[in-house]
mmCIF file of C-alpha atoms in Angstrom:
data_model
loop_
_atom_site.group_PDB
_atom_site.id
_atom_site.type_symbol
_atom_site.label_atom_id
_atom_site.label_comp_id
_atom_site.label_asym_id
_atom_site.label_seq_id
_atom_site.Cartn_x
_atom_site.Cartn_y
_atom_site.Cartn_z
ATOM 1 C CA UNK Q 1 0.060 0.011 0.068
ATOM 2 C CA UNK Q 2 1.208 3.417 -1.027
ATOM 3 C CA UNK Q 3 1.700 5.899 2.011
ATOM 4 C CA UNK Q 4 3.776 8.582 0.366
ATOM 5 C CA UNK Q 5 3.846 10.119 -3.190
ATOM 6 C CA UNK Q 6 6.598 12.607 -4.113
ATOM 7 C CA UNK Q 7 6.971 14.506 -7.377
ATOM 8 C CA UNK Q 8 9.392 16.972 -8.917
ATOM 9 C CA UNK Q 9 7.873 20.118 -10.356
ATOM 10 C CA UNK Q 10 9.327 21.573 -13.496
ATOM 11 C CA UNK Q 11 9.108 19.057 -16.383
ATOM 12 C CA UNK Q 12 7.224 16.667 -14.172
ATOM 13 C CA UNK Q 13 4.300 17.850 -12.281
ATOM 14 C CA UNK Q 14 4.122 21.259 -14.056
ATOM 15 C CA UNK Q 15 3.562 21.673 -17.928
ATOM 16 C CA UNK Q 16 5.459 24.117 -20.073
ATOM 17 C CA UNK Q 17 3.366 26.992 -18.857
ATOM 18 C CA UNK Q 18 4.389 26.058 -15.139
ATOM 19 C CA UNK Q 19 0.868 24.987 -14.351
ATOM 20 C CA UNK Q 20 -0.933 21.828 -13.388
ATOM 21 C CA UNK Q 21 -4.403 20.619 -14.180
ATOM 22 C CA UNK Q 22 -7.078 21.838 -11.728
ATOM 23 C CA UNK Q 23 -8.225 18.184 -11.457
ATOM 24 C CA UNK Q 24 -5.437 17.597 -8.984
ATOM 25 C CA UNK Q 25 -7.471 19.375 -6.298
ATOM 26 C CA UNK Q 26 -9.960 16.437 -6.526
ATOM 27 C CA UNK Q 27 -7.017 13.958 -6.605
ATOM 28 C CA UNK Q 28 -5.455 15.634 -3.597
ATOM 29 C CA UNK Q 29 -8.648 15.285 -1.487
ATOM 30 C CA UNK Q 30 -8.580 11.565 -2.310
ATOM 31 C CA UNK Q 31 -4.982 11.366 -1.058
ATOM 32 C CA UNK Q 32 -5.815 13.076 2.069
ATOM 33 C CA UNK Q 33 -8.769 10.786 2.704
ATOM 34 C CA UNK Q 34 -6.516 7.879 2.333
ATOM 35 C CA UNK Q 35 -3.773 9.264 4.526
ATOM 36 C CA UNK Q 36 -1.178 9.313 1.789
ATOM 37 C CA UNK Q 37 1.340 11.962 2.224
ATOM 38 C CA UNK Q 38 2.010 14.216 -0.873
ATOM 39 C CA UNK Q 39 5.605 15.553 -1.127
ATOM 40 C CA UNK Q 40 6.821 18.353 -3.515
ATOM 41 C CA UNK Q 41 10.367 17.456 -4.175
ATOM 42 C CA UNK Q 42 12.037 20.276 -6.168
ATOM 43 C CA UNK Q 43 15.027 22.281 -6.824
ATOM 44 C CA UNK Q 44 12.889 25.291 -6.483
ATOM 45 C CA UNK Q 45 12.648 27.731 -3.419
ATOM 46 C CA UNK Q 46 10.396 26.640 -0.610
ATOM 47 C CA UNK Q 47 8.497 29.943 -0.526
ATOM 48 C CA UNK Q 48 7.611 29.640 -4.271
ATOM 49 C CA UNK Q 49 6.428 26.005 -3.785
ATOM 50 C CA UNK Q 50 4.346 26.737 -0.677
ATOM 51 C CA UNK Q 51 2.699 29.709 -2.622
ATOM 52 C CA UNK Q 52 2.030 27.561 -5.607
ATOM 53 C CA UNK Q 53 -0.107 25.153 -3.913
ATOM 54 C CA UNK Q 54 -2.000 27.293 -1.293
ATOM 55 C CA UNK Q 55 -4.381 26.545 0.577
ATOM 56 C CA UNK Q 56 -3.278 22.834 0.147
ATOM 57 C CA UNK Q 57 0.311 23.739 1.047
ATOM 58 C CA UNK Q 58 -0.594 23.704 4.860
ATOM 59 C CA UNK Q 59 -1.014 19.994 4.652
ATOM 60 C CA UNK Q 60 1.767 19.052 2.148
ATOM 61 C CA UNK Q 61 5.456 18.159 2.635
ATOM 62 C CA UNK Q 62 8.084 20.087 0.787
ATOM 63 C CA UNK Q 63 11.632 18.992 -0.162
ATOM 64 C CA UNK Q 64 12.978 22.221 -1.617
ATOM 65 C CA UNK Q 65 16.289 23.346 -3.111
ATOM 66 C CA UNK Q 66 17.088 19.788 -4.029
ATOM 67 C CA UNK Q 67 16.815 18.543 -0.441
ATOM 68 C CA UNK Q 68 18.645 21.436 1.474
ATOM 69 C CA UNK Q 69 15.331 22.462 3.028
ATOM 70 C CA UNK Q 70 12.494 20.330 4.233
ATOM 71 C CA UNK Q 71 9.191 21.460 5.715
ATOM 72 C CA UNK Q 72 5.805 20.070 6.600
ATOM 73 C CA UNK Q 73 3.312 22.731 5.724
ATOM 74 C CA UNK Q 74 4.809 26.024 7.256
ATOM 75 C CA UNK Q 75 7.020 24.058 9.804
ATOM 76 C CA UNK Q 76 10.656 23.646 9.138
ATOM 77 C CA UNK Q 77 12.004 20.288 9.500
ATOM 78 C CA UNK Q 78 15.574 20.273 8.277
ATOM 79 C CA UNK Q 79 18.140 22.652 6.849
ATOM 80 C CA UNK Q 80 21.619 21.982 5.078
ATOM 81 C CA UNK Q 81 23.578 24.959 4.479
ATOM 82 C CA UNK Q 82 26.803 25.776 2.430
ATOM 83 C CA UNK Q 83 29.840 26.686 4.386
ATOM 84 C CA UNK Q 84 30.429 30.443 4.208
ATOM 85 C CA UNK Q 85 34.008 30.024 2.945
ATOM 86 C CA UNK Q 86 32.746 27.622 0.164
ATOM 87 C CA UNK Q 87 29.969 30.005 -0.728
ATOM 88 C CA UNK Q 88 32.438 32.901 -1.003
ATOM 89 C CA UNK Q 89 34.949 30.872 -3.216
ATOM 90 C CA UNK Q 90 32.066 29.721 -5.528
ATOM 91 C CA UNK Q 91 30.880 33.312 -6.012
ATOM 92 C CA UNK Q 92 34.245 34.554 -6.743
ATOM 93 C CA UNK Q 93 34.757 31.920 -9.484
ATOM 94 C CA UNK Q 94 31.577 33.050 -11.252
ATOM 95 C CA UNK Q 95 32.532 36.661 -11.113
ATOM 96 C CA UNK Q 96 35.133 35.779 -13.716
ATOM 97 C CA UNK Q 97 32.243 34.654 -15.963
ATOM 98 C CA UNK Q 98 29.854 37.393 -16.912
ATOM 99 C CA UNK Q 99 28.290 35.259 -19.500
ATOM 100 C CA UNK Q 100 26.212 33.415 -16.730
ATOM 101 C CA UNK Q 101 24.870 34.830 -13.358
ATOM 102 C CA UNK Q 102 24.152 33.283 -9.972
ATOM 103 C CA UNK Q 103 21.331 33.227 -7.565
ATOM 104 C CA UNK Q 104 22.566 33.040 -3.869
ATOM 105 C CA UNK Q 105 19.648 30.863 -2.458
ATOM 106 C CA UNK Q 106 19.172 31.808 1.211
ATOM 107 C CA UNK Q 107 16.851 30.065 3.649
ATOM 108 C CA UNK Q 108 14.666 33.323 3.954
ATOM 109 C CA UNK Q 109 15.233 34.961 0.512
ATOM 110 C CA UNK Q 110 17.389 34.551 -2.674
ATOM 111 C CA UNK Q 111 19.932 37.241 -3.643
ATOM 112 C CA UNK Q 112 20.720 38.276 -7.168
ATOM 113 C CA UNK Q 113 22.978 41.145 -8.193
ATOM 114 C CA UNK Q 114 21.674 44.379 -9.462
ATOM 115 C CA UNK Q 115 23.535 43.870 -12.795
ATOM 116 C CA UNK Q 116 21.185 40.980 -13.570
ATOM 117 C CA UNK Q 117 17.870 42.918 -13.060
ATOM 118 C CA UNK Q 118 17.098 42.533 -16.807
ATOM 119 C CA UNK Q 119 16.239 38.766 -16.017
ATOM 120 C CA UNK Q 120 13.723 39.722 -13.267
ATOM 121 C CA UNK Q 121 10.720 38.329 -15.147
ATOM 122 C CA UNK Q 122 12.486 35.082 -15.559
ATOM 123 C CA UNK Q 123 13.689 34.928 -11.876
ATOM 124 C CA UNK Q 124 9.973 35.385 -10.889
ATOM 125 C CA UNK Q 125 9.308 32.124 -12.593
ATOM 126 C CA UNK Q 126 11.480 30.347 -9.905
ATOM 127 C CA UNK Q 127 11.581 32.543 -6.935
ATOM 128 C CA UNK Q 128 8.929 34.579 -5.087
ATOM 129 C CA UNK Q 129 11.174 35.640 -2.242
ATOM 130 C CA UNK Q 130 14.222 37.485 -3.689
ATOM 131 C CA UNK Q 131 16.023 40.796 -3.583
ATOM 132 C CA UNK Q 132 18.614 42.540 -5.770
ATOM 133 C CA UNK Q 133 21.819 43.551 -3.989
ATOM 134 C CA UNK Q 134 24.970 45.359 -5.126
ATOM 135 C CA UNK Q 135 27.284 42.585 -3.950
ATOM 136 C CA UNK Q 136 27.246 39.355 -1.957
ATOM 137 C CA UNK Q 137 30.102 40.238 0.231
ATOM 138 C CA UNK Q 138 28.076 40.513 3.471
ATOM 139 C CA UNK Q 139 25.705 37.630 2.750
ATOM 140 C CA UNK Q 140 28.099 34.577 2.977
ATOM 141 C CA UNK Q 141 27.156 34.221 6.827
ATOM 142 C CA UNK Q 142 23.425 33.786 5.864
ATOM 143 C CA UNK Q 143 22.000 30.340 5.789
ATOM 144 C CA UNK Q 144 22.928 29.664 2.062
ATOM 145 C CA UNK Q 145 21.218 26.378 0.726
ATOM 146 C CA UNK Q 146 22.612 26.471 -2.651
ATOM 147 C CA UNK Q 147 24.012 28.629 -5.356
ATOM 148 C CA UNK Q 148 22.110 28.354 -8.719
ATOM 149 C CA UNK Q 149 23.665 29.336 -12.014
ATOM 150 C CA UNK Q 150 21.813 30.485 -15.040
ATOM 151 C CA UNK Q 151 23.150 30.275 -18.577
ATOM 152 C CA UNK Q 152 21.189 32.475 -20.960
ATOM 153 C CA UNK Q 153 22.923 30.722 -23.859
ATOM 154 C CA UNK Q 154 21.221 27.427 -22.872
ATOM 155 C CA UNK Q 155 24.562 25.453 -22.630
ATOM 156 C CA UNK Q 156 24.973 24.887 -19.007
ATOM 157 C CA UNK Q 157 26.720 21.472 -19.347
ATOM 158 C CA UNK Q 158 29.342 23.037 -21.560
ATOM 159 C CA UNK Q 159 29.970 25.798 -19.065
ATOM 160 C CA UNK Q 160 30.119 23.244 -16.349
ATOM 161 C CA UNK Q 161 33.164 21.584 -17.952
ATOM 162 C CA UNK Q 162 34.968 24.860 -17.919
ATOM 163 C CA UNK Q 163 34.603 25.387 -14.165
ATOM 164 C CA UNK Q 164 34.094 22.053 -12.404
ATOM 165 C CA UNK Q 165 37.752 21.545 -11.348
ATOM 166 C CA UNK Q 166 37.827 24.922 -9.616
ATOM 167 C CA UNK Q 167 34.873 24.196 -7.171
ATOM 168 C CA UNK Q 168 35.508 23.277 -3.625
ATOM 169 C CA UNK Q 169 35.639 19.407 -2.811
ATOM 170 C CA UNK Q 170 32.826 19.692 -0.360
ATOM 171 C CA UNK Q 171 30.171 20.629 -2.974
ATOM 172 C CA UNK Q 172 28.621 19.029 -6.055
ATOM 173 C CA UNK Q 173 26.759 20.243 -9.222
ATOM 174 C CA UNK Q 174 23.529 19.014 -10.547
ATOM 175 C CA UNK Q 175 22.204 20.352 -13.909
ATOM 176 C CA UNK Q 176 18.505 20.970 -14.513
ATOM 177 C CA UNK Q 177 17.664 21.367 -18.265
ATOM 178 C CA UNK Q 178 19.908 23.342 -20.444
ATOM 179 C CA UNK Q 179 20.027 26.649 -18.576
ATOM 180 C CA UNK Q 180 20.408 25.848 -14.964
ATOM 181 C CA UNK Q 181 22.727 24.231 -12.523
ATOM 182 C CA UNK Q 182 22.603 24.004 -8.830
ATOM 183 C CA UNK Q 183 25.779 23.997 -6.408
ATOM 184 C CA UNK Q 184 25.109 22.461 -2.961
ATOM 185 C CA UNK Q 185 26.835 20.302 -0.333
ATOM 186 C CA UNK Q 186 27.650 16.770 -1.500
ATOM 187 C CA UNK Q 187 25.954 15.488 1.637
ATOM 188 C CA UNK Q 188 22.412 16.215 0.347
ATOM 189 C CA UNK Q 189 20.152 15.382 -2.436
ATOM 190 C CA UNK Q 190 16.448 14.548 -3.034
ATOM 191 C CA UNK Q 191 17.161 10.928 -2.252
ATOM 192 C CA UNK Q 192 18.622 11.682 1.053
ATOM 193 C CA UNK Q 193 15.746 14.104 1.897
ATOM 194 C CA UNK Q 194 13.253 11.280 1.016
ATOM 195 C CA UNK Q 195 15.115 9.031 3.424
ATOM 196 C CA UNK Q 196 14.852 11.651 6.140
ATOM 197 C CA UNK Q 197 11.168 11.571 5.585
ATOM 198 C CA UNK Q 198 10.853 7.894 5.454
ATOM 199 C CA UNK Q 199 12.595 7.568 8.789
ATOM 200 C CA UNK Q 200 10.537 10.512 10.337
ATOM 201 C CA UNK Q 201 7.120 9.032 9.166
ATOM 202 C CA UNK Q 202 8.174 5.324 9.594
ATOM 203 C CA UNK Q 203 7.466 4.704 5.966
ATOM 204 C CA UNK Q 204 9.255 2.071 3.866
ATOM 205 C CA UNK Q 205 10.569 2.500 0.337
ATOM 206 C CA UNK Q 206 8.100 0.042 -1.077
ATOM 207 C CA UNK Q 207 5.445 2.174 0.407
ATOM 208 C CA UNK Q 208 6.427 5.235 -1.603
ATOM 209 C CA UNK Q 209 5.985 6.376 -5.248
ATOM 210 C CA UNK Q 210 8.017 9.299 -6.907
ATOM 211 C CA UNK Q 211 8.224 10.937 -10.198
ATOM 212 C CA UNK Q 212 11.013 12.909 -12.035
ATOM 213 C CA UNK Q 213 12.490 13.918 -15.339
ATOM 214 C CA UNK Q 214 15.944 15.255 -14.755
ATOM 215 C CA UNK Q 215 19.228 14.339 -13.163
ATOM 216 C CA UNK Q 216 18.513 16.084 -9.727
ATOM 217 C CA UNK Q 217 15.718 13.491 -9.481
ATOM 218 C CA UNK Q 218 18.036 10.448 -9.838
ATOM 219 C CA UNK Q 219 18.560 9.823 -6.142
ATOM 220 C CA UNK Q 220 14.864 10.348 -5.562
ATOM 221 C CA UNK Q 221 13.798 7.635 -7.865
ATOM 222 C CA UNK Q 222 16.371 5.293 -6.361
ATOM 223 C CA UNK Q 223 14.986 5.959 -2.791
ATOM 224 C CA UNK Q 224 11.537 4.492 -3.516
ATOM 225 C CA UNK Q 225 10.336 1.214 -5.150
ATOM 226 C CA UNK Q 226 7.889 2.877 -7.414
ATOM 227 C CA UNK Q 227 9.936 5.493 -9.129
ATOM 228 C CA UNK Q 228 8.462 6.864 -12.377
ATOM 229 C CA UNK Q 229 10.309 8.623 -15.138
ATOM 230 C CA UNK Q 230 8.387 11.066 -17.349
ATOM 231 C CA UNK Q 231 8.194 10.334 -21.006
ATOM 232 C CA UNK Q 232 10.030 13.608 -21.414
ATOM 233 C CA UNK Q 233 12.738 12.515 -18.945
ATOM 234 C CA UNK Q 234 16.481 12.229 -19.761
ATOM 235 C CA UNK Q 235 17.636 8.822 -20.621
ATOM 236 C CA UNK Q 236 19.527 8.008 -17.367
ATOM 237 C CA UNK Q 237 16.266 8.766 -15.385
ATOM 238 C CA UNK Q 238 14.381 6.313 -17.505
ATOM 239 C CA UNK Q 239 17.057 3.698 -17.207
ATOM 240 C CA UNK Q 240 16.704 3.508 -13.376
ATOM 241 C CA UNK Q 241 12.915 3.990 -13.166
ATOM 242 C CA UNK Q 242 10.403 1.437 -12.182
ATOM 243 C CA UNK Q 243 8.347 2.545 -15.064
ATOM 244 C CA UNK Q 244 7.731 5.501 -17.649
ATOM 245 C CA UNK Q 245 4.478 7.507 -17.498
ATOM 246 C CA UNK Q 246 2.890 10.053 -19.745
ATOM 247 C CA UNK Q 247 4.913 13.295 -20.381
ATOM 248 C CA UNK Q 248 4.404 16.553 -18.194
ATOM 249 C CA UNK Q 249 2.414 18.240 -21.004
ATOM 250 C CA UNK Q 250 -0.381 15.425 -20.715
ATOM 251 C CA UNK Q 251 -0.319 15.559 -16.824
ATOM 252 C CA UNK Q 252 1.326 12.193 -16.575
ATOM 253 C CA UNK Q 253 1.898 12.476 -12.777
ATOM 254 C CA UNK Q 254 -1.907 13.123 -12.041
ATOM 255 C CA UNK Q 255 -2.998 10.405 -14.284
ATOM 256 C CA UNK Q 256 -0.630 7.829 -12.808
ATOM 257 C CA UNK Q 257 -1.741 8.851 -9.239
ATOM 258 C CA UNK Q 258 -5.449 8.590 -10.267
ATOM 259 C CA UNK Q 259 -4.669 5.143 -11.837
ATOM 260 C CA UNK Q 260 -3.361 4.014 -8.470
ATOM 261 C CA UNK Q 261 -6.342 5.504 -6.606
ATOM 262 C CA UNK Q 262 -8.917 3.915 -9.114
ATOM 263 C CA UNK Q 263 -10.437 7.189 -9.710
#
């Protein structure tokens, strides 16, 4: 019997317009009636995820920032922050590469340099709590969950090859699509966050279902028995998945959940 269902957001639960079918409200009511926990497992900011699902958010569980922040409704459960020295070194590396820009993702808000204000509308797609600053110098002692890197040229993997050997050994990089990569501690990922929830709620992997499409979902799918790759997922995700479901444009997550629920 399934007791927990987790899903990634962009490219998985959401379509290309960043929306989900209103039918999910009915699906979610059935999940609550059966006592099945619903978990949003995303690289996105907690505040944005919480806002997206109001008023359902109060009863949901959130794995945000690729596992660096976990909350049940509005209650914080877990935080994993980047060492201030490492955060400073990473930012200094990217100061040498104006072709990309970074988002310093703090627990309370995200920080973007004023020099990148032209991208504000794009930033709003991913962050609802953010502020523009002149410099990052005074921010490294904040609770920094990750450093996100945006490549307007849509060639983030090629850029990663240029700088990966310069990064501190304590961090790792996960790409998401062609424009974004996230830098955070090696000690955390969505799968580790899922294990935290499984221990907390005393739920076994075989009682869990999860959905994903990109490499930051890899460990998430491995942490459950029923890990579904979207039809639009990258091949390595399909290779380790329990099965493949319809793509995100066709609301594959909701349809697979409804199939399980028999509605």
